[in-house]
Structure formats: structure tokens, C-alpha cells
PDB file of C-alpha atoms and ligand atoms in Angstrom:
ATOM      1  CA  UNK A 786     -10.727 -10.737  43.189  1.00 73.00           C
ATOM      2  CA  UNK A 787     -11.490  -6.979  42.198  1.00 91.00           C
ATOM      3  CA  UNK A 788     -14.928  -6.199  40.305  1.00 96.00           C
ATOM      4  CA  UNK A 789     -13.496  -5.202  37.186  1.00 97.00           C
ATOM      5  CA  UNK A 790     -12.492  -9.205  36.914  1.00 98.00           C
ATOM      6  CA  UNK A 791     -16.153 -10.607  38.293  1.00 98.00           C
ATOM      7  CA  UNK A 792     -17.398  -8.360  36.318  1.00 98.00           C
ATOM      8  CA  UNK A 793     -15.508 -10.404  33.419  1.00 98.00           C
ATOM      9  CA  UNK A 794     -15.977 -13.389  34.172  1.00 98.00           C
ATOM     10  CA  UNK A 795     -20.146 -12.888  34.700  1.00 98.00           C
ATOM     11  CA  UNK A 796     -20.200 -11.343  31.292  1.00 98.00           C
ATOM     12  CA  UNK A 797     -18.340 -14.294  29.728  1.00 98.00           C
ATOM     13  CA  UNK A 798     -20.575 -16.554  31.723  1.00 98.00           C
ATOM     14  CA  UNK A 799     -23.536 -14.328  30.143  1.00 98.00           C
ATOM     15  CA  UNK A 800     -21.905 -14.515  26.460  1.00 98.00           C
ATOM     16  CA  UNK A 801     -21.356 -17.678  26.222  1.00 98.00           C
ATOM     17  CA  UNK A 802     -25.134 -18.776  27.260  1.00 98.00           C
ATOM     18  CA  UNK A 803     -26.324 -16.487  24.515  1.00 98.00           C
ATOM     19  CA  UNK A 804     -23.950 -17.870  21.697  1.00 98.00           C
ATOM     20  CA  UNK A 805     -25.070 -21.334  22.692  1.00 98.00           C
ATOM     21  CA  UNK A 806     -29.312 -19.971  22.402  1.00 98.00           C
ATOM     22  CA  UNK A 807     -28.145 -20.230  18.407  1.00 98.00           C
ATOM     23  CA  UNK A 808     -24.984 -22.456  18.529  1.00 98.00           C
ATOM     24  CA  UNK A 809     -22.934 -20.446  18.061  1.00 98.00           C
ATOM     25  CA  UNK A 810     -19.352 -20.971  19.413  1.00 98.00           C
ATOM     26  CA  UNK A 811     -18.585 -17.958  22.231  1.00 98.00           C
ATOM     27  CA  UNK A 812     -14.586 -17.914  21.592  1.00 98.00           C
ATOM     28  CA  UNK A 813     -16.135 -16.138  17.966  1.00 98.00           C
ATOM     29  CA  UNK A 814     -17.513 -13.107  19.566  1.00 98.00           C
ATOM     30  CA  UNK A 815     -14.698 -10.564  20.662  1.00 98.00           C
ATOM     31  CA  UNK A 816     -15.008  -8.405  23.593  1.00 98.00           C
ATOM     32  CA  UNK A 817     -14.477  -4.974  23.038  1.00 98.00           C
ATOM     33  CA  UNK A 818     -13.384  -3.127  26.193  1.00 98.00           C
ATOM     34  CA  UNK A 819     -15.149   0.463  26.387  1.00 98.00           C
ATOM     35  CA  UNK A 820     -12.920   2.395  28.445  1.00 98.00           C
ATOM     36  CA  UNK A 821     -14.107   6.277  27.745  1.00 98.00           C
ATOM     37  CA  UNK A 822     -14.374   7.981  30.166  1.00 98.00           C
ATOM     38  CA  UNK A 823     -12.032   5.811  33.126  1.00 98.00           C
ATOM     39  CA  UNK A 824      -8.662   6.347  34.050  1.00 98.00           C
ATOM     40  CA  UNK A 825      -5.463   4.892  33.150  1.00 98.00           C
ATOM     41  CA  UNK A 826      -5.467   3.124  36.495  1.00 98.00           C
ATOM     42  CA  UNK A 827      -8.215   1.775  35.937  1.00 98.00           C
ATOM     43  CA  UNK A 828      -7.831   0.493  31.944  1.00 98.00           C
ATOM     44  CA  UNK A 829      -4.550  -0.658  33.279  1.00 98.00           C
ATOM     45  CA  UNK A 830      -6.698  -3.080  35.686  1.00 98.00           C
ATOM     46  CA  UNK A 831      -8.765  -4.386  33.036  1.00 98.00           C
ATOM     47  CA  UNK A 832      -5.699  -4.986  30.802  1.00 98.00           C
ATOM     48  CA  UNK A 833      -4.285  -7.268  33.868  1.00 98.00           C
ATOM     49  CA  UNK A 834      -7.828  -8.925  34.203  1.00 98.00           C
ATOM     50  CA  UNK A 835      -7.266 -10.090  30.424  1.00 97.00           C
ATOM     51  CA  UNK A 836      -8.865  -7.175  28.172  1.00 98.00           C
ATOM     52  CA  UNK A 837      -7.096  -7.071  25.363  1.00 98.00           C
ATOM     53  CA  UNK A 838      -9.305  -4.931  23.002  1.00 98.00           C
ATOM     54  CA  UNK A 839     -10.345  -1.312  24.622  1.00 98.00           C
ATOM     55  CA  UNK A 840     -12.649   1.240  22.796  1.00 98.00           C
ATOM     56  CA  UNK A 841     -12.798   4.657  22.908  1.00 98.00           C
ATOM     57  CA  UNK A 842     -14.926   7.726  21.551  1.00 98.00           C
ATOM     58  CA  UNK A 843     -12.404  10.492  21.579  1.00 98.00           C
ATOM     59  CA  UNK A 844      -9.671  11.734  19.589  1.00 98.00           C
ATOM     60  CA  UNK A 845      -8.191  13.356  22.668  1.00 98.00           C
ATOM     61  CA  UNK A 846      -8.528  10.808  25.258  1.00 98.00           C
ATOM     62  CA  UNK A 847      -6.941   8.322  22.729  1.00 98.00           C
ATOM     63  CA  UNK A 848      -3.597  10.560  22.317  1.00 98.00           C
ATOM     64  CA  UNK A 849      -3.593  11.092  26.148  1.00 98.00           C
ATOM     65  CA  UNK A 850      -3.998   7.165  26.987  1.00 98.00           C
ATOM     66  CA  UNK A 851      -2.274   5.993  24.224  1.00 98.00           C
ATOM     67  CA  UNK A 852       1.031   7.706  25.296  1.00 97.00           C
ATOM     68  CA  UNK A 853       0.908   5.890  28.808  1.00 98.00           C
ATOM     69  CA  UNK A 854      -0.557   2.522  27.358  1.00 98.00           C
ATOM     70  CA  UNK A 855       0.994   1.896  24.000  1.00 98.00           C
ATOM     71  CA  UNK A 856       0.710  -1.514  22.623  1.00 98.00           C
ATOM     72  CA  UNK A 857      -0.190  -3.276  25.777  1.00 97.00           C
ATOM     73  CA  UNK A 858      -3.695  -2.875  24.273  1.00 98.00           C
ATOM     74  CA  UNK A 859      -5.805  -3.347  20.771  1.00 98.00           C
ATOM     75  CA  UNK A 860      -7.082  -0.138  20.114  1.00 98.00           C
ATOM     76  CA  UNK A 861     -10.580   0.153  18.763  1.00 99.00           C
ATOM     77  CA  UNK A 862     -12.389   3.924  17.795  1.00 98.00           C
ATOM     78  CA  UNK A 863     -16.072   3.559  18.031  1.00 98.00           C
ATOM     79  CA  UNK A 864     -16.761   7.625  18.114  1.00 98.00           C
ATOM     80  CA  UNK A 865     -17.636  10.010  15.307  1.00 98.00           C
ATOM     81  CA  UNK A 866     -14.316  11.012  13.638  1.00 98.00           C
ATOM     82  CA  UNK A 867     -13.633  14.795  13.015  1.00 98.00           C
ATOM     83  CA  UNK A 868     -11.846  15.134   9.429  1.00 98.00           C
ATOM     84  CA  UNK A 869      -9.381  17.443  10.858  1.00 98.00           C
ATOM     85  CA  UNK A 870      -8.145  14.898  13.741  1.00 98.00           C
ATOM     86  CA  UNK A 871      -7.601  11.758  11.492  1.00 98.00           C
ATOM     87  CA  UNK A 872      -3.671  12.804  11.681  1.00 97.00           C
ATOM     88  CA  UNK A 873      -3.662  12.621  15.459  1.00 97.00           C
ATOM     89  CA  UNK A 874      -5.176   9.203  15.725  1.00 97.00           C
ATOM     90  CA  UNK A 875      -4.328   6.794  12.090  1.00 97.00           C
ATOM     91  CA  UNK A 876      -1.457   5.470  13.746  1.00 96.00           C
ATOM     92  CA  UNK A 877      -2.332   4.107  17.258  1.00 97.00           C
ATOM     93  CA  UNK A 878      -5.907   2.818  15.763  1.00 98.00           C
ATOM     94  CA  UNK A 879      -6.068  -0.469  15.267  1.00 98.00           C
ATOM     95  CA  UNK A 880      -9.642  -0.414  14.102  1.00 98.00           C
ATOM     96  CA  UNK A 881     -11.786   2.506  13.453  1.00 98.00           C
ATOM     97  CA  UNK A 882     -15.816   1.324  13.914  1.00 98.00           C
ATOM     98  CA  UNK A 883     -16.951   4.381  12.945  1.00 98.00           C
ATOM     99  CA  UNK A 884     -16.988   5.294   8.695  1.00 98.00           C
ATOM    100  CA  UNK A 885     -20.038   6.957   8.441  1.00 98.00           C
ATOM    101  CA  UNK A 886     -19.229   9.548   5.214  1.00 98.00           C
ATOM    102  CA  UNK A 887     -17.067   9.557   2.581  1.00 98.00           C
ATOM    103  CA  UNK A 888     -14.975  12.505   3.189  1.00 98.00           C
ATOM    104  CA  UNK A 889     -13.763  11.068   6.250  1.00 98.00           C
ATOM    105  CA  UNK A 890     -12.731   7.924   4.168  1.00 98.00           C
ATOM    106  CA  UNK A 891     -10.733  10.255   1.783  1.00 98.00           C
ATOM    107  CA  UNK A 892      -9.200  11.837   4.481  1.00 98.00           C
ATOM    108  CA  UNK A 893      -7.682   8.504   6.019  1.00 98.00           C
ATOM    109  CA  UNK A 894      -7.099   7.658   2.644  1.00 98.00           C
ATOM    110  CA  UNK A 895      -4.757  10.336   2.550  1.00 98.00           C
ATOM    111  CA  UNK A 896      -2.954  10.203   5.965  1.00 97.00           C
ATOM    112  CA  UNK A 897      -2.621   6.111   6.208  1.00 96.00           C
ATOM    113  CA  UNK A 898       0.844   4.994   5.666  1.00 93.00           C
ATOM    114  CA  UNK A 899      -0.777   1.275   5.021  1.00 94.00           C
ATOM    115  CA  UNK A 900      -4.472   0.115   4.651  1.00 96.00           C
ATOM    116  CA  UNK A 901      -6.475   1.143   7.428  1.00 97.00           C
ATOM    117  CA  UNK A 902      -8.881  -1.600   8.817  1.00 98.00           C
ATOM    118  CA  UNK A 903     -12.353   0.282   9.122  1.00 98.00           C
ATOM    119  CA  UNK A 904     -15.738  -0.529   9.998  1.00 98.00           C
ATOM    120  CA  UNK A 905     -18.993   0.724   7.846  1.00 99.00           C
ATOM    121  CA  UNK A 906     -21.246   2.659  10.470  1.00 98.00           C
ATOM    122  CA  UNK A 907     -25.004   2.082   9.470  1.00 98.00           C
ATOM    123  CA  UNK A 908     -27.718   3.765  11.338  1.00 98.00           C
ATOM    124  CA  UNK A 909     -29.920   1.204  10.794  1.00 98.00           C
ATOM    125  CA  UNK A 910     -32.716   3.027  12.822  1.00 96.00           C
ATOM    126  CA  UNK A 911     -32.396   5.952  10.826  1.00 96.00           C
ATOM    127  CA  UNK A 912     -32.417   8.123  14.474  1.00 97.00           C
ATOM    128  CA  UNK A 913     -31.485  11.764  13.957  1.00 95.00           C
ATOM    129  CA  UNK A 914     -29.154  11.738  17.149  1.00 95.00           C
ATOM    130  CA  UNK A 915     -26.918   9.316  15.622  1.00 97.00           C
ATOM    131  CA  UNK A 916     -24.264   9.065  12.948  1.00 97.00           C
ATOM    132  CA  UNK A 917     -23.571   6.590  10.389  1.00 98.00           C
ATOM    133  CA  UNK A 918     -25.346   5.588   6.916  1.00 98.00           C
ATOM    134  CA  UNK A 919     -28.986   4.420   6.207  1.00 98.00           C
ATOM    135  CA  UNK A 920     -29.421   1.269   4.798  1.00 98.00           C
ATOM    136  CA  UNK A 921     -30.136   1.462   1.646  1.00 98.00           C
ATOM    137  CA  UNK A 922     -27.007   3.401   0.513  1.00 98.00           C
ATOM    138  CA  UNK A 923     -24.406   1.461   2.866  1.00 98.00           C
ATOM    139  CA  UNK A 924     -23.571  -1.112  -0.494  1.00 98.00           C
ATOM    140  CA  UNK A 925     -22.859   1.925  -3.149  1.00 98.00           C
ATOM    141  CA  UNK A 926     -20.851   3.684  -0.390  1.00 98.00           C
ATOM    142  CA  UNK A 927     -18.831   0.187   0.630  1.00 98.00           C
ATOM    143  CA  UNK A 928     -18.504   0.061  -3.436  1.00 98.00           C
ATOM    144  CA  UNK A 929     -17.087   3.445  -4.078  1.00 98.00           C
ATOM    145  CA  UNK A 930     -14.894   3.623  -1.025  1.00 98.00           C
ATOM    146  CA  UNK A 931     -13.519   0.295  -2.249  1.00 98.00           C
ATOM    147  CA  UNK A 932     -12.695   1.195  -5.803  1.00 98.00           C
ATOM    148  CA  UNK A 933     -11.334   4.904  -4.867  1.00 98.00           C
ATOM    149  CA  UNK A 934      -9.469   4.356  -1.591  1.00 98.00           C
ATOM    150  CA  UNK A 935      -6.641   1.912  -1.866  1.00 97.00           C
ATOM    151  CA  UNK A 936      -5.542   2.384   1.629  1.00 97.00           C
ATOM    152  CA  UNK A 937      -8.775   1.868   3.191  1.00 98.00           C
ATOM    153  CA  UNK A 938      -9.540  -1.959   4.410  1.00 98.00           C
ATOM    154  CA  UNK A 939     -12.964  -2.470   4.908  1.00 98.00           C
ATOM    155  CA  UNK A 940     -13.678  -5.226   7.258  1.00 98.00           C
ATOM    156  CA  UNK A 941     -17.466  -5.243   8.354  1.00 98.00           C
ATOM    157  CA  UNK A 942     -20.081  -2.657   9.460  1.00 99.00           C
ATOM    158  CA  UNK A 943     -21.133  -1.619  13.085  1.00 98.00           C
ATOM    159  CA  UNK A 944     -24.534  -0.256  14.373  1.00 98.00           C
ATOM    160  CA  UNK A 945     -25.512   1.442  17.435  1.00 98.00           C
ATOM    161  CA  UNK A 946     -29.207   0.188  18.197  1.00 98.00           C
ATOM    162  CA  UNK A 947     -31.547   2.665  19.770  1.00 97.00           C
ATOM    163  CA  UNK A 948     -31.577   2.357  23.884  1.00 95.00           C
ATOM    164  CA  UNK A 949     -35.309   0.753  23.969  1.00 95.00           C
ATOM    165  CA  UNK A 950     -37.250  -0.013  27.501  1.00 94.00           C
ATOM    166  CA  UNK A 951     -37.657  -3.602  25.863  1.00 97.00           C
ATOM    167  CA  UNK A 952     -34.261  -4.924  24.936  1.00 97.00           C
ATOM    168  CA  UNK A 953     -36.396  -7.542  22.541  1.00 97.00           C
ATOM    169  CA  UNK A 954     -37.135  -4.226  20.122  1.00 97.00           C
ATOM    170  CA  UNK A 955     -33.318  -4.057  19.354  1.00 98.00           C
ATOM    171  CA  UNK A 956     -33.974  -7.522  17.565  1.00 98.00           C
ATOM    172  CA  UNK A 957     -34.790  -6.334  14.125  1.00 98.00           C
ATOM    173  CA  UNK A 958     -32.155  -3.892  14.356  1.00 98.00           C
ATOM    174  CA  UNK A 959     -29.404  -6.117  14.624  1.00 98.00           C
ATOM    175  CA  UNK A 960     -30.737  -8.304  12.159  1.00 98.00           C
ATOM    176  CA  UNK A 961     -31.100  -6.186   8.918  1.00 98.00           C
ATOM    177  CA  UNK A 962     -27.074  -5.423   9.803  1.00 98.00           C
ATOM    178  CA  UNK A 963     -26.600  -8.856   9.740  1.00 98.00           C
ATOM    179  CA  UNK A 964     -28.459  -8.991   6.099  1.00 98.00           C
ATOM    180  CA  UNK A 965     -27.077  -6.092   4.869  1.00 98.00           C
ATOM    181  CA  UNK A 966     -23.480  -7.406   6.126  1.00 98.00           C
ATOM    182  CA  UNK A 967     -24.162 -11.240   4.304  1.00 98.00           C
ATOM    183  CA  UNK A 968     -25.262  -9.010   1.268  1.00 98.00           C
ATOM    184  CA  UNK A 969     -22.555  -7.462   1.094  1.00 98.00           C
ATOM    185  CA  UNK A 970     -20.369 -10.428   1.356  1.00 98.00           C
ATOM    186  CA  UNK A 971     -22.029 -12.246  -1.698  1.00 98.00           C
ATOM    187  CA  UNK A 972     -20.829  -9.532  -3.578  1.00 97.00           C
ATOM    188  CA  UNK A 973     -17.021 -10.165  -3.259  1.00 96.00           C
ATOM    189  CA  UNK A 974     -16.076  -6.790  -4.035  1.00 97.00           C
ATOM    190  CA  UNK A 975     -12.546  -6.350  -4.632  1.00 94.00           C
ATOM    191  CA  UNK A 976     -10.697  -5.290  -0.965  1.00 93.00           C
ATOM    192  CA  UNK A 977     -13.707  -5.681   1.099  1.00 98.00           C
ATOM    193  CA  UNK A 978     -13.707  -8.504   3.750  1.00 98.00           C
ATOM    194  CA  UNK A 979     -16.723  -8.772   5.578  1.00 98.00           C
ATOM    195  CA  UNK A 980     -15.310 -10.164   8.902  1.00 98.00           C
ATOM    196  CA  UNK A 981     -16.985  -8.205  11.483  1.00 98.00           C
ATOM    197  CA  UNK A 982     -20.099  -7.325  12.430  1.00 98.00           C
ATOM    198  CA  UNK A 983     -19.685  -4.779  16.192  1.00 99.00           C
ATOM    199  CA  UNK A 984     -23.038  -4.666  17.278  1.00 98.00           C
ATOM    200  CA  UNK A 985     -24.676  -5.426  21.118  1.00 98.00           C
ATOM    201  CA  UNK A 986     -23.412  -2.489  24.169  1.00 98.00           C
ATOM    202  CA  UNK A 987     -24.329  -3.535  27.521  1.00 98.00           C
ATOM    203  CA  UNK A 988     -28.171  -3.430  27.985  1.00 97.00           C
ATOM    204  CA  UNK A 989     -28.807  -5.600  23.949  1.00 98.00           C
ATOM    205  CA  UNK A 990     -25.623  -7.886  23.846  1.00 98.00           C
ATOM    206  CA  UNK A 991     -27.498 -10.675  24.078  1.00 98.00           C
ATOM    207  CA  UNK A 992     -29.939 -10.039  21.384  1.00 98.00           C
ATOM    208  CA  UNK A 993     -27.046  -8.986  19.603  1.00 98.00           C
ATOM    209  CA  UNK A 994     -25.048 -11.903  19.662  1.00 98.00           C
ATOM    210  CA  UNK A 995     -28.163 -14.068  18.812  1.00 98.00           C
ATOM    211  CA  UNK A 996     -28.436 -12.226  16.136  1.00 98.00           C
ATOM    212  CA  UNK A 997     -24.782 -12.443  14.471  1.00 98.00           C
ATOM    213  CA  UNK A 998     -22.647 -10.218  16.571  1.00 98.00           C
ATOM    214  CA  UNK A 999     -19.356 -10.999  16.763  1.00 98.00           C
ATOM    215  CA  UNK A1000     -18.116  -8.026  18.086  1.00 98.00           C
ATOM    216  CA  UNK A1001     -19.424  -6.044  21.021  1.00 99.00           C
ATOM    217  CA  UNK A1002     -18.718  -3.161  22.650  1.00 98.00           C
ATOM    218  CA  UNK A1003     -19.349  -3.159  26.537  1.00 98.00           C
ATOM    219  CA  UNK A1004     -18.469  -0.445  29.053  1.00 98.00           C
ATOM    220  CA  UNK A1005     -20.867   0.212  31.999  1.00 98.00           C
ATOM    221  CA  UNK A1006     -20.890  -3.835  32.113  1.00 98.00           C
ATOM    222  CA  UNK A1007     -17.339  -4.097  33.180  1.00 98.00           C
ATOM    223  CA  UNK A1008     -16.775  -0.747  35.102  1.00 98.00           C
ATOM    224  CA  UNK A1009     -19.862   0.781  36.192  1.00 97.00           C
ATOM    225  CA  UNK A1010     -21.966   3.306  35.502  1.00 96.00           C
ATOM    226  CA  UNK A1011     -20.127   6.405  33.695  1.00 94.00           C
ATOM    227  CA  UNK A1012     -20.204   9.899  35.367  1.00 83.00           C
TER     228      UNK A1012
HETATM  229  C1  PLP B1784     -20.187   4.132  25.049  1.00 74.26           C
HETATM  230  C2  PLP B1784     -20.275   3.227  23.891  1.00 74.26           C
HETATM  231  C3  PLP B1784     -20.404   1.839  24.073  1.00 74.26           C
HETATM  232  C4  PLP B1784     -20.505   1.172  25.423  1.00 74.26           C
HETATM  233  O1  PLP B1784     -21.700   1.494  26.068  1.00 74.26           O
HETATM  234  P1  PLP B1784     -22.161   0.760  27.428  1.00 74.26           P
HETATM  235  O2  PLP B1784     -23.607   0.971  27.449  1.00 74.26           O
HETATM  236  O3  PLP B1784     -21.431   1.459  28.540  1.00 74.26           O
HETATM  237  O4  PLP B1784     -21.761  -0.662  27.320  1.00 74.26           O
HETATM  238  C5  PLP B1784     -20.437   1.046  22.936  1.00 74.26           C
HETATM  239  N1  PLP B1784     -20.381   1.571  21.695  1.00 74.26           N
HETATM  240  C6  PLP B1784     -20.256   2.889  21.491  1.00 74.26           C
HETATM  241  C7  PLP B1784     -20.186   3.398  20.094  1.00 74.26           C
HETATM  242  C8  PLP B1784     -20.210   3.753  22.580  1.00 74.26           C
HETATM  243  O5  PLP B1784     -20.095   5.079  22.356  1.00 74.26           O
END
């Protein structure tokens, strides 16, 4: 068996002992694939190992990957999104993680030929080095986005926790997302489905899913260290 497939399986093995901490059921958390960085070759080996869903962080590696790789994969952006690259991208995307402003929902409001599933970005740790909104204004923006853009879907929020020494610090973290994301579905605004919450990379998963993920994002886990 090659490593990218151990590598699988342990994870599984790992996620499912964390969803059962707070029984939770593990076939509810979906693996997103993080394939920046690697090769073809080598996504193409994950995709025969199982991986269905693959992330990536760059307009141009998506355009250069997608044109070898098609639909063989789900395509998930998890990266900050430049305003003036929307048109390259809107149509492989499957799911954008990565709304953090409001021009850049106007913008894919204006390029999507149907409603584009998107993901809230909070930075719920408020660091500078990171995108995304603060807390306290993520409900107004979900609000306006939802009554001006028509062709915008939102369908949950993502966070990218701060990389901490002690993974137990990422705790609080993922669990004001997880409030913020139950707020917002008690609200039933109009167009807004609160179905998923991406939070948990390789070194906090396991916090994360203990604490409501049911999306993560995992590269290094599966392939390695990145160059
Ligand atoms: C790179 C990246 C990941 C995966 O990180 P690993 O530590 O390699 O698992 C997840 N989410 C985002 C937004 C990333 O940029």
C-alpha cells in the first residue's frame, strides 16, 4: 500500500476516535483533501486512494490542475480570493471557504452563472496575519450579503485557528465558530443554510471535530510536509 493511502486510513482511524469523544457520528465530518502545493501525480494518487474533495489556495494552481483533473474531483478554495481572478476560477469551484469582504461577494455575484455555494471566513482570533471577518460583524455581513446577492449561497463559515504549541488553546477558537454558526442558524435568514462549519488542519483536527467540525481541511497529514 503507498503512504498517501496509510496515511488515510490512520487519519480516519484518528477521526473517527475523536467524533466518538462527543458522539458524534464520523461519516458527518468530510475530509477535505489539501493538495497546494503537490503535483498532479500525486493528487491523482490520492483521488485513487478515495479523496474525493481536494483544496487549494491559488487561483493559478487551480486553472493549471483543473485542466488535467476536471471533475474527477470536488473542488474546494480555502485561499484569499483576489477580486480580479473570480472570472478565472467561479466555474470549476465547487465551494469557495474563503468570503472574507463584501466586495469580493459582489464580484461573484456578478460573474456566477448560478448561486455560488460559499463559506463565511471569520477570524475568530482577530490575528493580523490572517484574513476573514471578526466576530462580531460576521451576522450583519451574512445578512447583507444575503439580501443583496441573489447568486451567492451561503452555506456555513470557516476559521483558520492560530498554530499554538498547545493544540488544547485552539479549543475556544473553534467553539465561538460553532456559536456564532448555531446563531446564525436560529435566525433563518432567507438563502442562508448553515450546513458547514470547515474548521480543524492537521495539528487541531481533533479539537476541532470535538468541537463541531464537520469539515476539515488536512494537507501535511496525508502528503507530508510541504516544501
Ligand atoms: C494549507 C491549508 C490547510 C492545510 O494545512 P495542513 O497543516 O497542511 O493540514 C488548511 N486550510 C487552509 C486554509 C490552508 O491554507
Amino acid at each position: 500500500m503507498n503512504k498517501i493511502s496509510e496515511n488515510l486510513i490512520k487519519i480516519n482511524h484518528r477521526i473517527a476516535e475523536a467524533a466518538r469523544k462527543v458522539n458524534r457520528d464520523p461519516r458527518d465530518i468530510q475530509l477535505i483533501t489539501v493538495t497546494k502545493t503537490r503535483d498532479v501525480a500525486t493528487i491523482e494518487a490520492a483521488l485513487a486512494a478515495g479523496v474525493m474533495d481536494i483544496g487549494e489556495n491559488k487561483v493559478q494552481e487551480v486553472r493549471e490542475k483543473f485542466d488535467k483533473i476536471g471533475r474527477n474531483a470536488r473542488w474546494h478554495f480555502i485561499g484569499h480570493l483576489q477580486t480580479n481572478k473570480v472570472k478565472y476560477i467561479i466555474n470549476s469551484i465547487d465551494l469557495i471557504h474563503s468570503l472574507d469582504r463584501y466586495s469580493l461577494a459582489e464580484e461573484l455575484n456578478k460573474k456566477a452563472l448560478k448561486p455560488v455555494p460559499v463559506l463565511v471566513q471569520v477570524n475568530v482570533a482577530q490575528e493580523e496575519s490572517k484574513f476573514g471577518l471578526r466576530v462580531s460583524e460576521t451576522i450583519d455581513f451574512v445578512q447583507q450579503v444575503a439580501a443583496d446577492c441573489g447568486n451567492i449561497s451561503i452555506q456555513g463559515l470557516m476559521t483558520i485557528a492560530p498554530h499554538v504549541d498547545n493544540v488544547e488553546e485552539t479549543r475556544i477558537v473553534f467553539r465561538q465558530l460553532r456559536q456564532l454558526f448555531e446563531q446564525i442558524s436560529k435566525q433563518n435568514i432567507p438563502h442562508v443554510d448553515m450546513n458547514y462549519l470547515s474548521m480543524g488542519m492537521t495539528n487541531d483536527f481533533e479539537v476541532a471535530i470535538e468541537e463541531g467540525a464537520n469539515m476539515i481541511r488536512l494537507g501535511t497529514a496525508i502528503f507530508g510536509p510541504r516544501n
